[in-house]
Coordinates of C-alpha atoms and ligand atoms in Angstrom, one line a residue:
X151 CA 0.0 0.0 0.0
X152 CA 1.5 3.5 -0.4
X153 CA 1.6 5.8 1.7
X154 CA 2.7 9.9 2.5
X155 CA 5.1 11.1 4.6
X156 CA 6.8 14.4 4.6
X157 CA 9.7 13.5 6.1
X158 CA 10.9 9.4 5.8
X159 CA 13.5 8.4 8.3
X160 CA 16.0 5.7 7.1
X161 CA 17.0 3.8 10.4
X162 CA 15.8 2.8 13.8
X163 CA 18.8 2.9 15.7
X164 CA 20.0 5.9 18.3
X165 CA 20.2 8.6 15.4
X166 CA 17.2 7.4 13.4
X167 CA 15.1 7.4 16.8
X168 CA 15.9 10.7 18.3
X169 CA 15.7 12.7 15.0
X170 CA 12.5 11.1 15.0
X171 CA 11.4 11.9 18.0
X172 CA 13.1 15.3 17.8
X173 CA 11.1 16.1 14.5
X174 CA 7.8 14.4 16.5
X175 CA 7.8 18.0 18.0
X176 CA 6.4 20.0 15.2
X177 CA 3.6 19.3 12.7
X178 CA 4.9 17.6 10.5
X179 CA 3.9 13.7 9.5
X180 CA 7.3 11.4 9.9
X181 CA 7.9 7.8 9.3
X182 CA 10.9 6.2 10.1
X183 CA 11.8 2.3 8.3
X184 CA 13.5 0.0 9.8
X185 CA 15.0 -3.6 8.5
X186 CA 14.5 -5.7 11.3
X187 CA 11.9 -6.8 13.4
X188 CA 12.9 -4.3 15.8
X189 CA 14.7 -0.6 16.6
X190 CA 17.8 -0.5 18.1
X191 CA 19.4 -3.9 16.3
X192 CA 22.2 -2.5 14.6
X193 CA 25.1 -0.7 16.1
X194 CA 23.0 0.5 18.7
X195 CA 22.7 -2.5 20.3
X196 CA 26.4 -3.3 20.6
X197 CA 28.8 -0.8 21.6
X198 CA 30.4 0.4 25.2
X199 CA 27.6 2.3 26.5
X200 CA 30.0 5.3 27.7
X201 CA 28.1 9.0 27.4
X202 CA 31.9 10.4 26.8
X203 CA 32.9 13.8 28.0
X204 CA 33.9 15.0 24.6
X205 CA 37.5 15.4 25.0
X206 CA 38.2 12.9 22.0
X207 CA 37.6 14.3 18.8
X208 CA 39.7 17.3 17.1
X209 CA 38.2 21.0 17.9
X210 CA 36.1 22.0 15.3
X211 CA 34.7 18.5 14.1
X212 CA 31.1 17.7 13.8
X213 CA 31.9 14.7 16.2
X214 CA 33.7 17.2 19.1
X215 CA 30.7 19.6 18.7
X216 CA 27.8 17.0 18.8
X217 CA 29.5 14.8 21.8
X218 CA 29.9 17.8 24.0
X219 CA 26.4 19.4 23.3
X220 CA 24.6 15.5 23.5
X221 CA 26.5 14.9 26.7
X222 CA 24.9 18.0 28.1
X223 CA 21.3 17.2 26.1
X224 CA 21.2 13.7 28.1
X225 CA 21.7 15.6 31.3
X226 CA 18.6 17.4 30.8
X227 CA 16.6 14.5 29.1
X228 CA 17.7 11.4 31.9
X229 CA 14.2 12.7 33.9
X230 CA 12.0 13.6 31.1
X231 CA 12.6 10.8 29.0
X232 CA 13.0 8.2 32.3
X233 CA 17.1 7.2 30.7
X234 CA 18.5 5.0 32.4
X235 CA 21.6 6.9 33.1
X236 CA 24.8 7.1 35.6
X237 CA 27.1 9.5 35.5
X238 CA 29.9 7.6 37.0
X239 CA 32.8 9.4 35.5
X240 CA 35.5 8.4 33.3
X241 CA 39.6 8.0 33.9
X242 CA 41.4 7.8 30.8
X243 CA 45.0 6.5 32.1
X244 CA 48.8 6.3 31.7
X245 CA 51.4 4.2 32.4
X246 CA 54.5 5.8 31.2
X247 CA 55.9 9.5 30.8
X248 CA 55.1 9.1 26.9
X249 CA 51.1 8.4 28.1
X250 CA 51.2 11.5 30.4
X251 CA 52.3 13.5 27.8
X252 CA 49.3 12.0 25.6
X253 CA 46.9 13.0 28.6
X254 CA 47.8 16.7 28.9
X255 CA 47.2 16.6 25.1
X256 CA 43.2 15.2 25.8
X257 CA 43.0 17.6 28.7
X258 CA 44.0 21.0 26.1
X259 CA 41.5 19.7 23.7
X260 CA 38.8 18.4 25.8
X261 CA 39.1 22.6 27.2
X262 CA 39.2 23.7 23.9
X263 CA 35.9 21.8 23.0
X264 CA 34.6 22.9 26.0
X265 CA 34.4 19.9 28.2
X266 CA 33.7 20.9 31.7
X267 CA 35.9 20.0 35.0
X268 CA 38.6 18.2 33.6
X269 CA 41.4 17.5 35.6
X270 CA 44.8 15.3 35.3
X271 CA 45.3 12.9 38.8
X272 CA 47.8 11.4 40.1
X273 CA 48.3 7.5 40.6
X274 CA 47.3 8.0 44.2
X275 CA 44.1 9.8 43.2
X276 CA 43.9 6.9 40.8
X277 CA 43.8 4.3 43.1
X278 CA 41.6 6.0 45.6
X279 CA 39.1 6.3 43.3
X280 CA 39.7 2.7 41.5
X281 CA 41.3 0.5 44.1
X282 CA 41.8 -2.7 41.5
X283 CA 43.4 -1.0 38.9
X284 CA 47.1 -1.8 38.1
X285 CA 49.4 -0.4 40.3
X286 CA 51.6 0.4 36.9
X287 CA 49.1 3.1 36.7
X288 CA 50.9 6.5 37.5
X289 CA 48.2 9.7 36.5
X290 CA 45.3 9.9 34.7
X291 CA 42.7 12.2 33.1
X292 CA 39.2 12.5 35.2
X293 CA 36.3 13.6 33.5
X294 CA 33.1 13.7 35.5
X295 CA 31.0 14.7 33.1
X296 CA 31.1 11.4 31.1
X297 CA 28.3 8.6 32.0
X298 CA 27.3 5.1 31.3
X299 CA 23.8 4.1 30.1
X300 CA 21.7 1.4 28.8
X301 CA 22.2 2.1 24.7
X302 CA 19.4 0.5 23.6
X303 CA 16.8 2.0 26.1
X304 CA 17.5 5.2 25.3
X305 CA 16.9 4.4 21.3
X306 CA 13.5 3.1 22.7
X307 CA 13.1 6.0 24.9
X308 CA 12.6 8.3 22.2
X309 CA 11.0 5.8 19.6
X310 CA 7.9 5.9 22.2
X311 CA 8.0 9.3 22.6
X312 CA 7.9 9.8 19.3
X313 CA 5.4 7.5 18.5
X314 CA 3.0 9.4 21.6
X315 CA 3.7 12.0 19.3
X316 CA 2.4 10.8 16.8
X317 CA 5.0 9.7 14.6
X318 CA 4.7 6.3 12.9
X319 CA 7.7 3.6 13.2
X320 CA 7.3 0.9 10.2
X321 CA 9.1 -2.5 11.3
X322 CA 10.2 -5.2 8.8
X323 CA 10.7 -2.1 6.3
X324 CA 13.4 -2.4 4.6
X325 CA 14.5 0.2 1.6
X326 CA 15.4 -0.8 -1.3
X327 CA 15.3 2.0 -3.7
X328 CA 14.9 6.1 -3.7
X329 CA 13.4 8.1 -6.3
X330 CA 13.8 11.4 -7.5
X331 CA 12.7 13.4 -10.5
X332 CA 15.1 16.2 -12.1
X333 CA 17.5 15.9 -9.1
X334 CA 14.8 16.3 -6.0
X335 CA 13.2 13.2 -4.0
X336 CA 10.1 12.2 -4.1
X337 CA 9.7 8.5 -2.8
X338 CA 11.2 6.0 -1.3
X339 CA 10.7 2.5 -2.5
X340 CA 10.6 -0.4 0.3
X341 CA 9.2 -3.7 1.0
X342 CA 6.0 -2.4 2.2
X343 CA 5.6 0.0 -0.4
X344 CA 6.4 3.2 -1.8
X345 CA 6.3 5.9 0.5
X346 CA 5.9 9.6 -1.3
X347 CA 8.1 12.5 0.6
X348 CA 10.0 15.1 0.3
X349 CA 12.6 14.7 2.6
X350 CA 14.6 11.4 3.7
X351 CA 16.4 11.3 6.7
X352 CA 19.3 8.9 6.1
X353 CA 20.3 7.2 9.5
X354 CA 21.2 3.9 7.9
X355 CA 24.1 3.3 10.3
X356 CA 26.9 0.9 8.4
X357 CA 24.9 0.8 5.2
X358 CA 24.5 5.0 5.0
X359 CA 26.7 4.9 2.1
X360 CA 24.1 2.6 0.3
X361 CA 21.0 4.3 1.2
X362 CA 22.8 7.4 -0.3
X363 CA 23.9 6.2 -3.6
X364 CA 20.7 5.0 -4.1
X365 CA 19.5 8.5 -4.0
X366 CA 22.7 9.5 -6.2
X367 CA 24.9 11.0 -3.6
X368 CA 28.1 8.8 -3.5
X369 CA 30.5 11.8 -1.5
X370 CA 31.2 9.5 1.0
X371 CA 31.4 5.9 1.9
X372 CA 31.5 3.8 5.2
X373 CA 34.4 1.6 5.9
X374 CA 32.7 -1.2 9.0
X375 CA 35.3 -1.6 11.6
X376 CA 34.4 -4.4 14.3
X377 CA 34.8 -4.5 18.3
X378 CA 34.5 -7.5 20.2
X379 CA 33.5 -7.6 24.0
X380 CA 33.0 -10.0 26.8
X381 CA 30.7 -9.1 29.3
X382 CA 30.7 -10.5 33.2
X383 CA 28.3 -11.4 35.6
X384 CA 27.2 -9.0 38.3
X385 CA 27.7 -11.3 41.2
X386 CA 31.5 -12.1 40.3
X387 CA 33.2 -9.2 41.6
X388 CA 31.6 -6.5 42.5
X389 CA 32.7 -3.0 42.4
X390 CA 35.6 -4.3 40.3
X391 CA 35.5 -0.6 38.5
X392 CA 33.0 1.9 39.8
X393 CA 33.1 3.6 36.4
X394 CA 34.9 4.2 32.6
X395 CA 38.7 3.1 32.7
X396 CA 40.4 3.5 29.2
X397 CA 44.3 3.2 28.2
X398 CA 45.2 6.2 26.6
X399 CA 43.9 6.2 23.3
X400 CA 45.6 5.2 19.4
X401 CA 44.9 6.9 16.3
X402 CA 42.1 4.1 15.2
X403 CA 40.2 3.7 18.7
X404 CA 39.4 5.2 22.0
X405 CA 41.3 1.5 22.9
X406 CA 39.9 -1.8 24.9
X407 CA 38.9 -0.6 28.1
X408 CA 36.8 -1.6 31.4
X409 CA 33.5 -0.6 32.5
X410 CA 30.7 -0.5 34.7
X411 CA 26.9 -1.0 33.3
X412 CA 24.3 0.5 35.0
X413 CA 22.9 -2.8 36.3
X414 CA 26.1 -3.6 38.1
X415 CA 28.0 -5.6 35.8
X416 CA 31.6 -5.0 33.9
X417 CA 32.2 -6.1 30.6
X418 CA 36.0 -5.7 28.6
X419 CA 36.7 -4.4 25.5
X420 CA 36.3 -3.6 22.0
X421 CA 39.2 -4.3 19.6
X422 CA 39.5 -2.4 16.2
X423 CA 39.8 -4.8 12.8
X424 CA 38.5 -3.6 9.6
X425 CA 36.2 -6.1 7.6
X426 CA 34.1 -6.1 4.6
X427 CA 30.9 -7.9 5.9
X428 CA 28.5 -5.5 7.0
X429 CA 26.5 -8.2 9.3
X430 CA 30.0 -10.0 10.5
X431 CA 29.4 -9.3 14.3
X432 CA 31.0 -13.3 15.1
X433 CA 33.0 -13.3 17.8
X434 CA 36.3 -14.9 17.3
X435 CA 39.5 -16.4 20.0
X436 CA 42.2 -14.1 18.5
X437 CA 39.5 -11.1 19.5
X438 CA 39.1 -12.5 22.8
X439 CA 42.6 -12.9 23.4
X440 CA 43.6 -9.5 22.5
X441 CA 40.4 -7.8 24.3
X442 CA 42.0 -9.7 27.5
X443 CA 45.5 -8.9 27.1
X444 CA 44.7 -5.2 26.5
X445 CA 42.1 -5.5 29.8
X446 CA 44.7 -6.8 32.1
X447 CA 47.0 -3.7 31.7
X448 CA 43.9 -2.0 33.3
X449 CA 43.0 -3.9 35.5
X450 CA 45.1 -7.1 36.8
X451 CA 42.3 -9.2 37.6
X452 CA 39.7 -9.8 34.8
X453 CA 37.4 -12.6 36.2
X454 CA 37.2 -14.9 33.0
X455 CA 35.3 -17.1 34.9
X456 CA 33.0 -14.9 35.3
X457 CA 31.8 -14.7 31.4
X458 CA 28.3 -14.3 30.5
X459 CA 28.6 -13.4 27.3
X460 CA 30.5 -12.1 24.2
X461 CA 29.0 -10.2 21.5
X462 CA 30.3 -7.3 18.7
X463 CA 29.1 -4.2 17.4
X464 CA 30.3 -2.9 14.4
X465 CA 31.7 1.0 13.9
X466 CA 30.3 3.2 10.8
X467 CA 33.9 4.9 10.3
X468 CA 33.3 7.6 7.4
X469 CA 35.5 8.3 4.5
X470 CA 35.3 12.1 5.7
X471 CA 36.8 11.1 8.9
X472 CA 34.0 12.8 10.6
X473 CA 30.2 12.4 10.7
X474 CA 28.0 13.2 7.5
X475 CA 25.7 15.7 8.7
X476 CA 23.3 17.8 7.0
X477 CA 21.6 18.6 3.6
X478 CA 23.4 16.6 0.5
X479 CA 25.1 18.9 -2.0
X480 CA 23.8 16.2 -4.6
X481 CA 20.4 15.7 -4.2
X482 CA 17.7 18.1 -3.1
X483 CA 15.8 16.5 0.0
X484 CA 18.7 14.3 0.7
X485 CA 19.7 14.7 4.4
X486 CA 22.2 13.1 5.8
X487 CA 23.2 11.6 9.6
X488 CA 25.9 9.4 8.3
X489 CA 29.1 7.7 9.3
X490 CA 28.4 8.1 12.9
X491 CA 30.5 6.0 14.2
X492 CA 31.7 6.8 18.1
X493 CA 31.0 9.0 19.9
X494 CA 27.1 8.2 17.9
X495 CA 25.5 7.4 21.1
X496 CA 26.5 10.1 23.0
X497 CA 25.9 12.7 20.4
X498 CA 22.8 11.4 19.5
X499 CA 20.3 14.0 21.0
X500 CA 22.4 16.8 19.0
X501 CA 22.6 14.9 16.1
X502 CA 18.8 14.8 16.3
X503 CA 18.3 18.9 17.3
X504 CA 20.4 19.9 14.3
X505 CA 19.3 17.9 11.5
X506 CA 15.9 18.6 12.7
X507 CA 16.7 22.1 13.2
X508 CA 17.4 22.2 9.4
X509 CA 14.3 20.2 8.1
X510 CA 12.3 23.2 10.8
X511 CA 13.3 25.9 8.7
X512 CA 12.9 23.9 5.5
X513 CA 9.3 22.9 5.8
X514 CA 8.6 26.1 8.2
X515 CA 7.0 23.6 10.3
X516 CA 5.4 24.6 13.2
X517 CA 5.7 23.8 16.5
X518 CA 2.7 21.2 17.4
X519 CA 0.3 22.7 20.2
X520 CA -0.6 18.8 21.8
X521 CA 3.6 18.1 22.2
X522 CA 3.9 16.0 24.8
X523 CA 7.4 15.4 26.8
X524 CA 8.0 12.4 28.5
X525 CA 7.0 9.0 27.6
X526 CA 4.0 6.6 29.7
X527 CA 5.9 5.2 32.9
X528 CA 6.6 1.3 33.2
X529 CA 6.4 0.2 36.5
X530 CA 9.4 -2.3 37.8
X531 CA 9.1 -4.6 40.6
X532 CA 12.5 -5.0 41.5
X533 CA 13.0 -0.9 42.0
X534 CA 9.8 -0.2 44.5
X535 CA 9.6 -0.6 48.3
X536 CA 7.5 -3.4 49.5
X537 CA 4.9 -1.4 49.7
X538 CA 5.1 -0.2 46.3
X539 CA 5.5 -3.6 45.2
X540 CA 2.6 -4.6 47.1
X541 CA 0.2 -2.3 45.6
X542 CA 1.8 -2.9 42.3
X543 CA 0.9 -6.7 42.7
X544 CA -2.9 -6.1 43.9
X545 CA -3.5 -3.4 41.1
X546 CA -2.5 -6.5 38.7
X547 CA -1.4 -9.9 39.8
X548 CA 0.7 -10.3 36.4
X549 CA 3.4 -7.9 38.8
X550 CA 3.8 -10.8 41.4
X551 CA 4.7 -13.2 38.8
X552 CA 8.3 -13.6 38.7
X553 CA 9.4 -15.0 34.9
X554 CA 13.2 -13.7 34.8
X555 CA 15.0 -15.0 37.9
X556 CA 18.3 -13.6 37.3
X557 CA 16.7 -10.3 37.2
X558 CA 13.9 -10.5 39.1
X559 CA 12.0 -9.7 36.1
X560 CA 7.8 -9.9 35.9
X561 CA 5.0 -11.3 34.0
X562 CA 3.8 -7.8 33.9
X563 CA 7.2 -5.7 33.1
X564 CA 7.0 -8.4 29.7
X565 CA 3.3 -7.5 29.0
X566 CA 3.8 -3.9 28.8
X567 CA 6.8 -3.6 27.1
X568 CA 4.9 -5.7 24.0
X569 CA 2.2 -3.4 24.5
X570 CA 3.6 -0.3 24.9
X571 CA 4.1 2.3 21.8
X572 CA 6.4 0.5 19.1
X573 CA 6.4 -2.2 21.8
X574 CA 8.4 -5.6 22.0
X575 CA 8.0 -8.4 18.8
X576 CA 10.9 -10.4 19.9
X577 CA 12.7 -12.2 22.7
X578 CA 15.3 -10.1 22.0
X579 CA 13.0 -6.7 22.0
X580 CA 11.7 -8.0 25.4
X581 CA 15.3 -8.3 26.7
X582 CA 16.2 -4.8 25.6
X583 CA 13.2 -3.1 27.2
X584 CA 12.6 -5.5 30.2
X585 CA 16.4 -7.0 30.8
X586 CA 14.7 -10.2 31.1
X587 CA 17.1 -12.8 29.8
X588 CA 20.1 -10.6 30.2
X589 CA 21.4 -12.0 33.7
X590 CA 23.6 -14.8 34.6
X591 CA 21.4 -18.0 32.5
X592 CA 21.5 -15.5 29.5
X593 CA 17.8 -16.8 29.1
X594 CA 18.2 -20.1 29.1
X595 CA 15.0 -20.6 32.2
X596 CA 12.8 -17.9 31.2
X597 CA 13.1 -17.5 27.4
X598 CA 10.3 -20.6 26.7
X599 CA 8.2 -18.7 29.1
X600 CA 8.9 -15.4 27.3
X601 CA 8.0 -17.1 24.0
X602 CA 4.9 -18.2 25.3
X603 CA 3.9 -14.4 26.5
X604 CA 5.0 -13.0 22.8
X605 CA 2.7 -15.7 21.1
X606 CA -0.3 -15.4 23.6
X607 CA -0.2 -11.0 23.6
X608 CA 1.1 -10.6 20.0
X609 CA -1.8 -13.7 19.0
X610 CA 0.4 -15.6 16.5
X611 CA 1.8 -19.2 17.0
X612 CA 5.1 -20.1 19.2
X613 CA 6.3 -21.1 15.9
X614 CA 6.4 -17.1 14.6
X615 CA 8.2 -16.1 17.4
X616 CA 11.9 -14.6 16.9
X617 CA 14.7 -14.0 18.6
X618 CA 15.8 -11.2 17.0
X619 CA 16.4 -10.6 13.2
X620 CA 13.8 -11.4 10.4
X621 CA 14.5 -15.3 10.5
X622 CA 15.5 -16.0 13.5
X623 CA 12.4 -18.0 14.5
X624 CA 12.9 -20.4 17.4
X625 CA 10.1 -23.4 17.8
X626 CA 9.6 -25.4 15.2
X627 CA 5.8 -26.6 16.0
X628 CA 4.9 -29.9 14.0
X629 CA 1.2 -29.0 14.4
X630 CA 1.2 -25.8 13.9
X631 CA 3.1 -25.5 10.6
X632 CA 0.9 -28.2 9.5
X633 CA -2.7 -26.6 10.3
X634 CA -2.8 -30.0 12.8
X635 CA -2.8 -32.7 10.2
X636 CA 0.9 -33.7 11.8
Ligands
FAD797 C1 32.5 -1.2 19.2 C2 31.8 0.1 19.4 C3 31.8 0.9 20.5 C4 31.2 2.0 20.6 N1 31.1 2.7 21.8 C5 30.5 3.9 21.9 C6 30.4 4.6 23.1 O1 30.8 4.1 24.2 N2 29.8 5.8 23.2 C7 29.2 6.4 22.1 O2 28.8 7.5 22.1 N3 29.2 5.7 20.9 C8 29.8 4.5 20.8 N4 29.8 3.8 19.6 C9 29.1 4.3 18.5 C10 27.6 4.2 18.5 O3 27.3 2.9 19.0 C11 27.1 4.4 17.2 O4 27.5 5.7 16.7 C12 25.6 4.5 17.1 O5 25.0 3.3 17.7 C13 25.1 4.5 15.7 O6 23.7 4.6 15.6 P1 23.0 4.7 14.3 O7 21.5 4.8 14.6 O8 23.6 5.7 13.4 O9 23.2 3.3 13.5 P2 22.6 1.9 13.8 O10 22.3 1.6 15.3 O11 23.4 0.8 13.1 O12 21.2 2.0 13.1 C14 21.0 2.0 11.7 C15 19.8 1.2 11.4 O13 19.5 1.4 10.0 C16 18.8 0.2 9.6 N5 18.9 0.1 8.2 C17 20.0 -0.1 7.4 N6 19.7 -0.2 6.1 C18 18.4 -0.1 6.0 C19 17.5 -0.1 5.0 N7 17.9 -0.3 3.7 N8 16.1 -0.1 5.2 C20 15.7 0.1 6.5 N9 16.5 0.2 7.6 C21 17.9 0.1 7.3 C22 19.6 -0.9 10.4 O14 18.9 -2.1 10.5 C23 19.9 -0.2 11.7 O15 18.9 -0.6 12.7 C24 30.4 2.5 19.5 C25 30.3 1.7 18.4 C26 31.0 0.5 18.3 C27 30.8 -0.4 17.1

């Protein structure tokens, strides 16, 4: 079926969701396609989760200007928006003369960017602060202002805001073409049909360089570049690093480091190796070994044994060697929010208020009288005082039902978050809004159970339930795929 759109966004992860949600604000009809079954499946889902300070990338670059003004945006949004935030900090640190040198070098351009409260320790502040890192550790550079967060929640926090908003998210949408007439756009051709706009938001993450060629803009291309992690379980060492340690960094990468999460565990790495696959994200022993090695200099004692998981995200490095922001020189209604490769996550909410900024004075949209901030609550058993939890429980008895032990996750935390707007399809979308799954068992006891729920409150058979991406269906039911003549 076709439909009309004045503004189609290309891309559901981080930057495709809060330019969505940014452009939700005015009146102005905006879809946004996405691939998979779900947002937040591509890089957004795998990366290190660190809201940097901003003291990374040269002065002057789109990436220095929209980490430093996102840093600050998610300051203001964390209550709004209900982000699941902590700003624990972040030590960037040296080990030799030749890595102190390399830290008063971050500190001059962090100031120059405009990063606040910087400062350069010493290895006894060091160690105050982070007792189990290396004692080879002799000064490093503190910046408070830098946070961790949960990557994908935030993705989903402004996809429902945007959809309250009344912007429309289109699932299992993948592009496939873009047309344009004397040079201008005026459709974009997918596998639900051709949507007629005027302007296209391109947020493809690694394949941005497609999406525009497709339109005819081929200034840039994306070069993937993948990092491999291993994440711990919470209960194996505690407090192991309160915050964001990283080595000082190379010229490719911010280097492996160690980090907290915000739900108490620490996960190691990523790595740096260019491929040529853009869906390679296998994990592989050489990675681990290296991501180990480089952790260890950090902090002495990694607890393998401790290994939940591993997993890899895969950067969007830009031929420009910064992000592709703005309107394309090539094609009129072509507007890019390309190659955002780190710090993407952080600068995200920027990212979102300038291209949206742009599209304003375009369209001379206006701003829409019934905005609404904010996005409905979702109630959490595990957060609430007993007697929170015991009215929670008598309002509906779906609260008391415990289905993710590792996380003390409900029945009805995994109802709403399928119901909610642009809610949960798959096991995987339940994890990323619920955490159910995501503890020690990695879902091994209550994925069946969580199955069940997404067949019983979606209404289609256990055998159409995914994991994650568009095949990845898990049951094969003999009666069911047979209409009961097995
Ligand atoms: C190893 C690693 C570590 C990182 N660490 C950090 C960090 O600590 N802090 C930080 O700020 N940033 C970090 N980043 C960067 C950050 O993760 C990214 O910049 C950000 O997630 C990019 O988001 P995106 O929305 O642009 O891309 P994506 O999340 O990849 O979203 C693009 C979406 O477009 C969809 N899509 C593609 N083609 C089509 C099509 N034809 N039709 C429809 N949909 C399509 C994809 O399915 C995907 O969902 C890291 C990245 C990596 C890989």
């Amino acid at each position: 079926m076709d439909r009309e759109a004045d503004v189609v966004v290309i891309g559901g992860g981080i930057t495709g969701t809060a330019i969505l949600a940014e452009l939700a604000r005015y009146d102005l009809h905006c879809v946004l396609v996405e691939k998979e079954p779900d947002i937040a499946a591509g890089t957004t889902k795998a990366n290190s989760a660190v809201l940097h300070a901003g003291f990374d990338a040269p002065q002057g670059s789109m990436k220095a200007r929209m980490n430093v003004a996102g840093n600050r945006l998610y300051h203001e949004l964390q209550e709004q928006l209900d982000l699941d935030i902590q700003w624990t900090g972040s030590l960037v640190v040296a080990t030799d003369a030749a890595e102190e040198a390399v830290l008063h070098e971050l500190l001059a351009r962090g100031q120059a960017n405009g990063v606040p409260d910087l400062a350069i320790w010493d290895g006894k502040k060091v160690h105050e602060q982070e007792p189990n890192l290396s004692l080879q550790i002799r000064a490093a550079l503190w910046a408070p202002t830098a946070g961790i967060c949960w990557p994908f929640g935030l993705a989903i926090a402004f996809a429902e805001n945007a959809v309250q908003n009344g912007a429309e998210i289109l699932r299992e949408c993948e592009v496939t073409g873009i047309r344009t007439e004397a040079g201008k756009i005026t459709a974009v051709e997918t596998t639900a049909g051709l949507i007629r706009t005027r302007w296209v938001v391109n947020a493809g993450g690694v394949e941005a360089d497609r999406v525009s060629q497709w339109a005819g803009d081929v200034s840039f291309s994306i070069q993937p570049r993948k990092g491999e992690y291993v994440l711990f379980d919470k209960t194996a060492q505690p407090d192991l690093v309160k915050g964001v340690i990283f080595p000082t960094p190379s010229r490719t990468s911010k280097g492996i480091l160690v980090c907290a999460t915000t739900h108490g565990n620490v996960f190691v790495g990523p790595n740096a190796q260019n491929i040529e696959d853009r869906e390679d994200t296998a994990v592989t022993a050489a990675g681990m070994a290296e991501i180990l090695s480089g952790a260890r200099k950090l902090v002495p004692k990694i607890p393998m044994g401790a290994a939940i998981t591993e997993f890899a995200g895969i950067r969007a490095v830009s031929s420009t060697g910064d992000f592709v922001l703005g309107f394309s020189k090539n094609v009129d209604g072509l507007v890019q929010a390309a190659g955002i490769q780190s710090p993407g996550l952080t600068s995200a909410p920027a990212i979102a208020r300038y291209i949206a900024g742009l599209l304003v004075k375009a369209s001379k949209a206006a701003l829409r009288a019934d905005y609404q901030a904010g996005r409905p609550a979702h109630p959490t058993l595990r957060t609430l005082t007993p007697d929170g939890q015991e009215k929670l429980i008598a309002g509906d008895s779906r609260y008391g039902r415990v289905i993710c032990r590792c996380e003390t996750i409900t029945e009805g935390e995994i109802v709403d978050a399928i119901h909610r707007p642009c809610g949960a399809r798959t096991v995987d979308g339940v994890k990323r809004r619920t955490r159910a799954g995501m503890g020690r068992c990695q879902g091994g006891f209550c994925g069946p159970r969580i199955v069940q729920i997404l067949a019983r409150e979606l209404k289609i058979p256990v055998s159409s339930v995914r994991k994650e991406t568009r095949a990845s269906y898990m049951y094969y039911d003999k009666d069911e795929m047979s209409g009961g003549n097995a």
